[in-house]
Coordinates of C-alpha atoms and ligand atoms in Angstrom, one line a residue:
Chain A
M74 CA 79.4 -114.9 -5.1
G75 CA 82.6 -114.6 -8.1
E76 CA 84.2 -117.2 -10.1
T77 CA 84.8 -120.1 -7.3
R78 CA 87.1 -123.4 -7.9
N79 CA 87.1 -126.6 -6.1
I80 CA 90.7 -127.4 -4.3
S81 CA 92.2 -130.0 -2.5
V82 CA 94.4 -129.1 0.5
T83 CA 95.7 -130.6 3.3
I84 CA 96.1 -129.2 6.7
N85 CA 97.5 -130.2 10.1
G86 CA 97.1 -133.2 8.7
K87 CA 93.7 -133.0 7.6
T88 CA 92.2 -132.9 4.0
Y89 CA 89.3 -130.7 3.0
Q90 CA 87.5 -130.7 -0.1
E91 CA 86.4 -127.6 -0.7
E92 CA 84.9 -124.8 -3.2
V93 CA 86.2 -121.4 -2.9
E94 CA 85.8 -118.2 -4.3
V95 CA 89.0 -117.5 -6.1
R96 CA 89.6 -113.9 -4.9
F97 CA 89.5 -115.0 -1.3
H98 CA 92.6 -115.0 0.3
L99 CA 94.1 -117.8 1.6
A100 CA 93.7 -117.0 5.8
D101 CA 90.3 -115.9 5.2
F102 CA 89.6 -119.1 4.0
I103 CA 91.6 -121.1 6.7
R104 CA 89.7 -118.8 9.1
Q105 CA 86.0 -118.2 7.6
Q106 CA 85.8 -121.1 5.4
L107 CA 87.9 -123.7 7.7
G108 CA 86.5 -122.2 11.3
L109 CA 90.4 -122.5 12.1
T110 CA 90.8 -119.0 13.7
G111 CA 93.9 -119.5 15.2
T112 CA 95.8 -117.9 12.0
H113 CA 95.3 -113.8 13.0
L114 CA 94.6 -111.3 10.9
G115 CA 97.0 -107.6 11.4
C116 CA 97.1 -106.4 8.3
E117 CA 95.9 -108.3 5.7
H118 CA 98.6 -106.6 3.5
G119 CA 101.8 -108.7 4.8
V120 CA 103.4 -106.2 7.3
C121 CA 102.1 -107.6 10.5
G122 CA 103.3 -111.4 10.2
A123 CA 100.1 -112.2 12.1
C124 CA 98.6 -114.2 9.8
T125 CA 101.6 -117.1 9.1
I126 CA 101.5 -120.9 8.4
L127 CA 103.6 -123.0 7.1
L128 CA 103.5 -124.2 3.4
N129 CA 105.3 -127.2 2.3
G130 CA 107.2 -126.3 5.3
E131 CA 108.2 -123.2 4.4
S132 CA 106.8 -119.5 6.1
A133 CA 104.4 -117.9 4.1
R134 CA 101.6 -115.2 4.9
S135 CA 98.5 -116.6 4.7
C136 CA 97.1 -113.0 3.6
L137 CA 99.4 -112.8 0.8
L138 CA 98.4 -116.2 -1.2
L139 CA 95.2 -116.6 -2.7
A140 CA 93.1 -120.0 -1.2
V141 CA 93.6 -121.6 -5.1
Q142 CA 97.3 -121.6 -4.7
A143 CA 97.1 -124.2 -1.8
D144 CA 95.1 -127.1 -3.8
G145 CA 97.3 -129.8 -3.3
Q146 CA 99.4 -128.2 -1.4
E147 CA 100.3 -128.9 2.6
I148 CA 100.0 -126.5 5.6
L149 CA 100.3 -126.2 8.7
T150 CA 98.7 -123.5 11.1
I151 CA 99.2 -122.7 14.8
E152 CA 96.2 -125.1 16.0
G153 CA 99.1 -128.1 14.1
I154 CA 102.0 -127.2 16.3
A155 CA 101.5 -129.3 19.7
P156 CA 101.9 -133.1 19.6
S157 CA 98.9 -133.7 21.7
E158 CA 95.5 -132.5 22.8
D159 CA 97.4 -132.2 26.3
E160 CA 100.4 -131.6 25.7
L161 CA 102.1 -128.6 24.3
H162 CA 104.9 -127.9 21.7
P163 CA 108.9 -127.1 23.3
L164 CA 108.2 -123.8 21.6
Q165 CA 104.8 -123.3 23.3
E166 CA 106.0 -124.4 26.5
A167 CA 108.4 -121.5 26.3
F168 CA 106.9 -119.0 25.8
R169 CA 105.0 -119.8 28.6
D170 CA 107.1 -119.3 31.0
N171 CA 109.5 -116.8 29.2
H172 CA 105.9 -114.5 29.1
G173 CA 106.5 -114.5 26.0
L174 CA 103.0 -113.7 25.1
Q175 CA 100.5 -110.7 26.6
C176 CA 97.5 -110.4 24.5
G177 CA 98.6 -113.5 21.9
F178 CA 97.2 -111.7 19.0
C179 CA 101.2 -111.9 17.2
T180 CA 101.9 -115.6 19.0
P181 CA 100.5 -118.0 16.3
G182 CA 102.8 -115.6 13.1
M183 CA 106.2 -115.6 16.2
L184 CA 105.9 -119.4 16.5
T185 CA 104.8 -120.9 12.8
T186 CA 108.3 -118.4 12.3
L187 CA 110.3 -119.2 14.9
L188 CA 109.4 -123.2 13.6
E189 CA 110.8 -122.7 10.5
F190 CA 113.5 -120.9 11.7
L191 CA 114.2 -123.2 14.8
K192 CA 115.1 -126.2 12.6
D193 CA 117.6 -124.6 10.5
N194 CA 119.3 -122.9 12.9
P195 CA 119.0 -124.9 16.4
D196 CA 121.5 -123.0 18.2
P197 CA 120.5 -119.2 17.4
T198 CA 122.3 -116.3 18.8
E199 CA 120.1 -113.6 20.1
E200 CA 120.8 -111.2 17.2
E201 CA 119.6 -113.7 15.2
V202 CA 116.2 -114.6 16.9
R203 CA 115.3 -111.0 16.2
I204 CA 116.3 -110.6 12.3
A205 CA 114.4 -114.0 12.2
I206 CA 111.2 -112.3 14.1
S207 CA 111.6 -108.8 12.6
G208 CA 109.2 -110.1 10.1
N209 CA 106.9 -110.1 12.9
L210 CA 105.1 -107.0 15.1
C211 CA 103.9 -107.5 18.7
R212 CA 102.3 -105.0 20.4
C213 CA 102.5 -106.1 23.9
T214 CA 105.9 -107.8 25.0
G215 CA 108.2 -105.2 24.3
Y216 CA 110.5 -108.4 21.9
Q217 CA 112.5 -109.2 25.0
G218 CA 110.4 -112.0 26.5
I219 CA 109.7 -113.2 22.6
V220 CA 113.5 -113.1 22.2
A221 CA 114.1 -115.0 25.5
A222 CA 111.4 -117.4 24.7
A223 CA 113.1 -117.9 21.3
L224 CA 116.5 -118.6 22.9
D225 CA 115.2 -121.1 25.7
A226 CA 113.1 -123.5 23.3
A227 CA 116.0 -123.6 20.5
E228 CA 117.7 -125.4 24.1
R229 CA 114.8 -127.5 24.7
L230 CA 114.9 -128.6 21.2
R231 CA 118.1 -129.2 21.0
N232 CA 118.0 -131.4 24.4
Q233 CA 115.2 -133.2 22.7
N234 CA 117.1 -134.2 19.8
V235 CA 119.9 -134.7 22.0
N236 CA 117.6 -137.4 24.0
Q237 CA 115.5 -139.1 21.0
I238 CA 119.2 -139.8 19.7
Q239 CA 120.0 -141.8 23.2
Chain B
M1492 CA 90.5 -105.4 2.9
K1493 CA 89.5 -108.0 0.8
P1494 CA 90.3 -108.4 -3.1
P1495 CA 87.9 -107.3 -5.9
P1496 CA 86.1 -110.1 -7.9
F1497 CA 88.6 -111.3 -11.1
S1498 CA 89.3 -114.3 -12.6
Y1499 CA 91.6 -116.7 -12.1
H1500 CA 94.3 -118.5 -14.6
D1501 CA 97.0 -120.6 -13.7
P1502 CA 98.6 -121.6 -17.3
R1503 CA 101.3 -124.6 -17.5
S1504 CA 103.4 -122.6 -20.2
V1505 CA 104.5 -119.5 -20.7
D1506 CA 103.5 -119.5 -24.3
D1507 CA 99.5 -120.3 -22.9
A1508 CA 100.2 -117.2 -20.3
V1509 CA 101.3 -114.8 -22.9
S1510 CA 98.3 -116.0 -25.0
L1511 CA 96.0 -115.0 -22.0
L1512 CA 97.8 -111.8 -22.2
S1513 CA 97.1 -110.6 -25.6
T1514 CA 93.7 -111.8 -25.5
L1515 CA 92.4 -110.5 -21.9
E1516 CA 91.5 -106.8 -21.3
N1517 CA 92.8 -105.4 -17.5
T1518 CA 95.3 -108.5 -17.0
K1519 CA 97.9 -108.5 -14.1
V1520 CA 100.4 -111.3 -13.8
L1521 CA 101.2 -113.0 -10.2
A1522 CA 103.8 -114.4 -9.5
G1523 CA 105.1 -114.5 -6.0
G1524 CA 102.2 -112.3 -4.4
Q1525 CA 104.3 -110.6 -1.8
S1526 CA 103.6 -106.8 -4.0
L1527 CA 100.8 -107.3 -5.7
M1528 CA 98.4 -109.3 -3.1
P1529 CA 99.3 -106.8 -0.9
M1530 CA 98.0 -104.0 -3.7
L1531 CA 94.6 -106.8 -4.5
N1532 CA 94.0 -106.4 -1.2
M1533 CA 93.6 -102.8 -0.2
R1534 CA 92.2 -102.7 -4.2
Y1535 CA 95.0 -100.5 -5.4
V1536 CA 94.4 -102.2 -8.7
M1537 CA 91.3 -103.3 -10.0
P1538 CA 91.9 -106.5 -12.5
D1539 CA 89.7 -108.3 -14.2
H1540 CA 91.9 -111.4 -14.4
I1541 CA 94.4 -112.7 -12.9
V1542 CA 97.2 -115.0 -14.7
D1543 CA 99.0 -116.5 -12.0
L1544 CA 102.4 -117.9 -13.1
N1545 CA 103.0 -120.3 -10.1
K1546 CA 102.3 -123.5 -12.1
I1547 CA 104.8 -123.2 -14.8
E1548 CA 107.3 -125.4 -14.3
N1549 CA 110.1 -124.4 -16.0
L1550 CA 110.4 -120.9 -15.1
S1551 CA 112.8 -121.9 -11.5
Y1552 CA 116.5 -122.9 -12.4
I1553 CA 119.5 -121.5 -11.3
K1554 CA 122.3 -121.8 -13.9
K1555 CA 126.2 -121.2 -14.3
E1556 CA 127.7 -120.4 -18.0
T1557 CA 130.3 -119.9 -18.2
D1558 CA 130.5 -115.6 -17.1
A1559 CA 127.3 -115.8 -16.0
L1560 CA 124.6 -116.7 -14.0
E1561 CA 121.1 -117.3 -16.1
I1562 CA 118.0 -117.2 -13.8
G1563 CA 114.5 -118.3 -13.8
A1564 CA 112.3 -115.4 -13.7
M1565 CA 109.8 -117.2 -11.0
T1566 CA 112.7 -118.7 -8.8
R1567 CA 112.2 -117.7 -5.8
Q1568 CA 114.3 -115.2 -3.3
R1569 CA 114.6 -118.2 -0.6
D1570 CA 116.6 -120.1 -3.5
L1571 CA 118.9 -117.5 -4.5
E1572 CA 119.3 -116.4 -0.7
F1573 CA 120.2 -120.0 0.0
S1574 CA 122.3 -121.0 -3.3
D1575 CA 125.8 -122.0 -3.2
I1576 CA 125.5 -121.4 -7.0
V1577 CA 124.7 -117.7 -6.2
K1578 CA 126.7 -116.8 -3.5
E1579 CA 130.1 -118.1 -5.0
N1580 CA 129.9 -116.4 -8.8
C1581 CA 127.4 -113.2 -7.7
P1582 CA 128.4 -112.7 -3.7
I1583 CA 126.6 -109.1 -4.1
M1584 CA 122.9 -110.6 -4.5
H1585 CA 123.7 -113.1 -2.2
E1586 CA 124.5 -110.2 0.4
A1587 CA 121.8 -108.1 -0.9
L1588 CA 119.2 -111.1 -0.8
Q1589 CA 120.0 -110.4 3.8
W1590 CA 118.1 -107.3 3.2
V1591 CA 115.1 -108.4 0.8
G1592 CA 112.2 -108.6 3.2
H1593 CA 111.5 -111.4 5.7
R1594 CA 112.2 -115.1 5.9
Q1595 CA 108.6 -114.9 5.3
T1596 CA 108.5 -112.9 2.2
R1597 CA 112.1 -114.5 0.8
N1598 CA 109.5 -117.8 0.7
R1599 CA 107.3 -116.7 -2.1
G1600 CA 108.6 -113.5 -3.5
T1601 CA 110.8 -114.5 -6.9
L1602 CA 113.3 -112.4 -9.0
G1603 CA 111.2 -111.7 -11.9
G1604 CA 108.6 -110.4 -9.6
S1605 CA 110.6 -107.9 -8.1
L1606 CA 111.8 -106.5 -11.3
A1607 CA 108.9 -106.3 -13.0
H1608 CA 107.3 -104.6 -9.5
L1609 CA 110.1 -102.8 -9.7
D1610 CA 110.5 -100.9 -6.6
P1611 CA 112.5 -97.7 -6.3
A1612 CA 114.1 -99.2 -3.0
A1613 CA 114.0 -102.9 -4.1
E1614 CA 117.4 -104.5 -3.5
M1615 CA 116.8 -107.1 -7.1
P1616 CA 116.6 -104.6 -9.5
A1617 CA 119.6 -102.3 -7.7
V1618 CA 122.2 -105.9 -8.0
C1619 CA 120.6 -106.1 -11.8
A1620 CA 122.0 -102.6 -12.1
I1621 CA 125.4 -103.0 -10.8
S1622 CA 126.1 -106.3 -12.7
D1623 CA 124.8 -104.7 -16.0
A1624 CA 122.1 -107.5 -16.0
V1625 CA 120.2 -108.7 -19.0
V1626 CA 116.1 -109.1 -18.7
R1627 CA 114.6 -111.5 -20.8
V1628 CA 111.2 -111.0 -21.9
K1629 CA 108.6 -113.1 -24.0
G1630 CA 105.5 -111.4 -25.8
P1631 CA 103.3 -112.4 -28.7
N1632 CA 105.9 -111.4 -30.9
G1633 CA 108.6 -113.4 -29.4
E1634 CA 111.7 -113.1 -27.6
R1635 CA 113.7 -109.9 -26.5
E1636 CA 116.1 -109.3 -24.6
I1637 CA 116.6 -105.6 -22.0
P1638 CA 119.4 -104.4 -21.5
F1639 CA 118.8 -103.1 -17.4
A1640 CA 120.1 -99.7 -18.1
E1641 CA 117.0 -99.7 -20.2
F1642 CA 114.9 -102.0 -18.4
P1643 CA 113.2 -99.2 -15.8
A1644 CA 110.6 -96.6 -18.0
G1645 CA 109.9 -94.6 -15.2
Y1646 CA 108.8 -94.8 -11.7
M1647 CA 107.8 -98.4 -10.8
T1648 CA 107.0 -98.9 -14.4
P1649 CA 109.6 -101.3 -16.5
S1650 CA 109.9 -101.5 -20.5
V1651 CA 107.6 -104.9 -20.6
E1652 CA 105.0 -104.7 -22.4
M1653 CA 101.2 -105.2 -21.0
D1654 CA 101.1 -108.7 -23.4
E1655 CA 104.8 -109.8 -22.2
I1656 CA 106.7 -111.8 -19.0
V1657 CA 110.4 -111.5 -17.7
T1658 CA 111.4 -115.1 -18.5
S1659 CA 114.9 -114.8 -17.6
V1660 CA 117.3 -113.0 -16.3
R1661 CA 121.0 -112.8 -17.2
V1662 CA 123.9 -111.4 -14.2
P1663 CA 127.4 -111.7 -15.5
C1664 CA 129.5 -112.2 -13.1
W1665 CA 132.4 -110.6 -12.0
Q1666 CA 136.2 -112.0 -11.7
K1667 CA 137.2 -114.5 -8.7
G1668 CA 138.3 -112.6 -5.9
H1669 CA 136.5 -109.1 -6.5
G1670 CA 134.9 -106.8 -3.4
F1671 CA 131.4 -106.8 -3.4
A1672 CA 129.5 -104.7 -0.4
F1673 CA 125.7 -104.3 -0.5
V1674 CA 124.7 -101.9 2.3
E1675 CA 121.4 -100.2 3.3
F1676 CA 119.7 -97.7 5.6
A1677 CA 116.2 -98.4 6.8
R1678 CA 114.5 -98.1 10.7
R1679 CA 113.9 -101.9 11.7
H1680 CA 115.6 -105.2 9.5
G1681 CA 113.4 -105.9 6.2
D1682 CA 111.4 -102.5 5.7
F1683 CA 111.8 -100.7 2.6
A1684 CA 115.5 -99.5 2.5
I1685 CA 115.6 -95.5 2.6
V1686 CA 118.7 -95.3 1.0
S1687 CA 120.7 -98.9 -0.2
S1688 CA 124.1 -98.9 -2.0
G1689 CA 126.1 -101.4 -3.9
A1690 CA 129.8 -101.6 -4.5
L1691 CA 131.8 -104.0 -6.7
L1692 CA 135.6 -103.3 -7.6
E1693 CA 138.7 -105.0 -9.0
L1694 CA 141.9 -103.9 -8.3
D1695 CA 145.4 -104.5 -9.9
A1696 CA 148.2 -106.2 -8.1
E1697 CA 148.7 -102.7 -6.6
G1698 CA 146.1 -102.1 -4.9
R1699 CA 144.7 -99.7 -7.8
I1700 CA 140.9 -100.1 -8.9
V1701 CA 141.0 -101.0 -12.0
R1702 CA 137.4 -101.5 -12.7
S1703 CA 134.0 -100.5 -10.6
A1704 CA 130.3 -100.1 -10.2
I1705 CA 128.6 -98.2 -7.7
T1706 CA 124.5 -97.9 -7.3
V1707 CA 122.7 -96.1 -4.8
G1708 CA 118.6 -97.4 -4.5
G1709 CA 115.4 -95.7 -3.0
V1710 CA 116.8 -92.6 -4.0
G1711 CA 115.9 -91.9 -8.0
A1712 CA 112.7 -93.7 -9.4
A1713 CA 114.8 -96.9 -10.1
P1714 CA 118.5 -97.8 -8.8
M1715 CA 121.0 -95.7 -10.6
R1716 CA 124.8 -96.5 -11.1
I1717 CA 126.8 -93.4 -10.0
T1718 CA 129.2 -93.3 -12.6
E1719 CA 130.5 -89.7 -11.6
V1720 CA 132.0 -91.9 -8.8
E1721 CA 133.0 -94.8 -10.6
E1722 CA 135.0 -92.9 -13.0
A1723 CA 136.1 -90.3 -9.7
I1724 CA 138.1 -93.5 -8.2
S1725 CA 139.4 -95.5 -11.5
G1726 CA 143.3 -95.9 -11.2
Q1727 CA 143.1 -95.0 -7.5
I1728 CA 144.7 -96.9 -4.3
G1729 CA 141.8 -97.4 -1.9
S1730 CA 140.9 -95.6 1.0
E1731 CA 138.4 -93.8 3.6
D1732 CA 139.3 -90.1 1.7
V1733 CA 139.4 -91.2 -1.4
F1734 CA 136.3 -92.6 -1.5
K1735 CA 134.2 -89.9 1.0
E1736 CA 135.4 -87.6 -1.6
A1737 CA 134.3 -89.2 -4.1
C1738 CA 131.0 -90.2 -2.8
E1739 CA 130.2 -86.3 -2.3
V1740 CA 128.7 -86.5 -5.8
C1741 CA 126.0 -87.8 -3.7
R1742 CA 124.9 -84.5 -2.4
G1743 CA 123.8 -83.5 -5.9
I1744 CA 122.2 -86.3 -7.6
E1745 CA 118.0 -85.7 -8.0
A1746 CA 116.6 -87.5 -5.0
M1747 CA 113.1 -88.1 -4.1
G1748 CA 111.3 -86.9 -0.8
D1749 CA 108.4 -87.8 1.1
V1750 CA 107.1 -87.7 4.4
Y1751 CA 109.5 -90.2 6.0
A1752 CA 113.0 -89.0 4.2
S1753 CA 113.2 -85.8 2.7
T1754 CA 115.2 -84.9 -1.1
E1755 CA 118.4 -83.8 1.1
Y1756 CA 118.3 -86.5 3.5
R1757 CA 118.6 -88.6 0.5
Q1758 CA 121.3 -87.1 -1.3
H1759 CA 123.6 -87.4 2.8
L1760 CA 122.5 -90.8 2.9
A1761 CA 123.3 -91.7 -0.8
A1762 CA 126.9 -90.0 -0.2
V1763 CA 127.3 -91.9 3.4
M1764 CA 126.6 -95.4 2.1
S1765 CA 128.0 -95.6 -1.1
R1766 CA 131.2 -94.6 0.9
R1767 CA 129.9 -97.1 3.3
A1768 CA 129.9 -100.2 0.8
L1769 CA 133.5 -98.9 -1.3
V1770 CA 135.8 -99.2 1.7
K1771 CA 133.7 -102.5 3.0
A1772 CA 134.0 -103.8 -0.8
Y1773 CA 138.0 -102.5 -1.4
D1774 CA 138.7 -104.0 1.9
R1775 CA 137.3 -107.5 0.9
A1776 CA 139.2 -107.4 -2.5
L1777 CA 142.5 -106.4 -0.7
G1778 CA 141.5 -109.7 1.3
G1779 CA 140.8 -111.9 -1.5
D1780 CA 138.5 -113.5 0.5
N1781 CA 135.7 -114.8 -1.7
Ligands
FES3270 S1 97.6 -110.2 8.3 FE1 99.2 -111.1 7.1 S2 101.0 -110.1 7.2 FE2 99.5 -109.4 8.6
FES3271 S1 101.6 -110.6 22.5 FE1 100.1 -108.9 22.1 S2 100.5 -108.6 20.5 FE2 101.9 -109.7 20.7

């Protein structure tokens, strides 16, 4: 093992104290050291978007961050999106209902990317959705189902917010 | 694909970073990591040391001065994209940022990193070229300023010494109401541009062009100003035909050719994209809507 550091990082609300090799990228740390294998690695050089996580609420490619850089930060991965063990997030429901996934490899990155996007842009156009997911490759769906799911999710989330306010 | 073994340093000040760079051998500076990390993962680079600038706090800011923006080198592309100061005073930078990678990469990528990496197709160097920006760097002998025209030393090589780091960029602003446009041709949104073009225009009351700047990116080793076009349109009333004719010189500029796009294709696109940028910028200057 090469040079290491001790880091403390909060992932999906749980704080981990770990010794990590400084050359480890964040995705390998999350998957191999913490066993959170929901974050996928497609290319490991910043092209496919499968490894997207939220770093302090902002989407980022975990293959392009060093694990040591996550020290003291808060991360959300796909495992932390659903409100509970037996409930899905509205975005996940919309993906299920609109055939937003086939093999599911790209899905963690799509969902984390869209989570940030829909927060900033609750009522997007189809064009805006397509630009938002332009950094995420899907080799199965042809994107149509994903775009439909994103638009449907936007509506579900808007209604949910209205209900919460009322 | 894993980064090769290296020692990791995360200095808290520019001075500490500079002293690490001047004492350690085979070092790479890590800013936003959106270019260096892929190169590490693929082992295109095998540094013995990484000096990470992310813990240096006072390198991220956007300030408006009388006639220019002062931007810290570690300012994230995301912060520039969402900055009202940038949108108001340097609208071409705001427009160009829409073409920079994707949201996930703009959240991390920095202005200084993009300049130091100096990809020929990158948008931020093009914005610096068109604005006559000045890049400030710091090394063991103190600070120096590099006008952007002298910044590229060659293909992906800035004229920054191994023991210097980029600390800030001064981007002069054009008069209120100027025309601007940044256009790009790529196969997929966020991909590297095959060719990009930027245009800035100032008009007199009759609509005659009194000041202009035009760049093309992705064509040569670094984004370049097309002074022949700037001269040809000076004093003219703009029109599709005037711009089309002026931009024909782009078919003769020195252009790279690779498996994605031949030299001739890039030259052709340079002529088309610079015309489009000019038409859009001129319309905006007439409308005065910025
Ligand atoms: S695995 Fe990170 S972008 Fe592809
Ligand atoms: S569902 Fe298979 S890659 Fe997108």
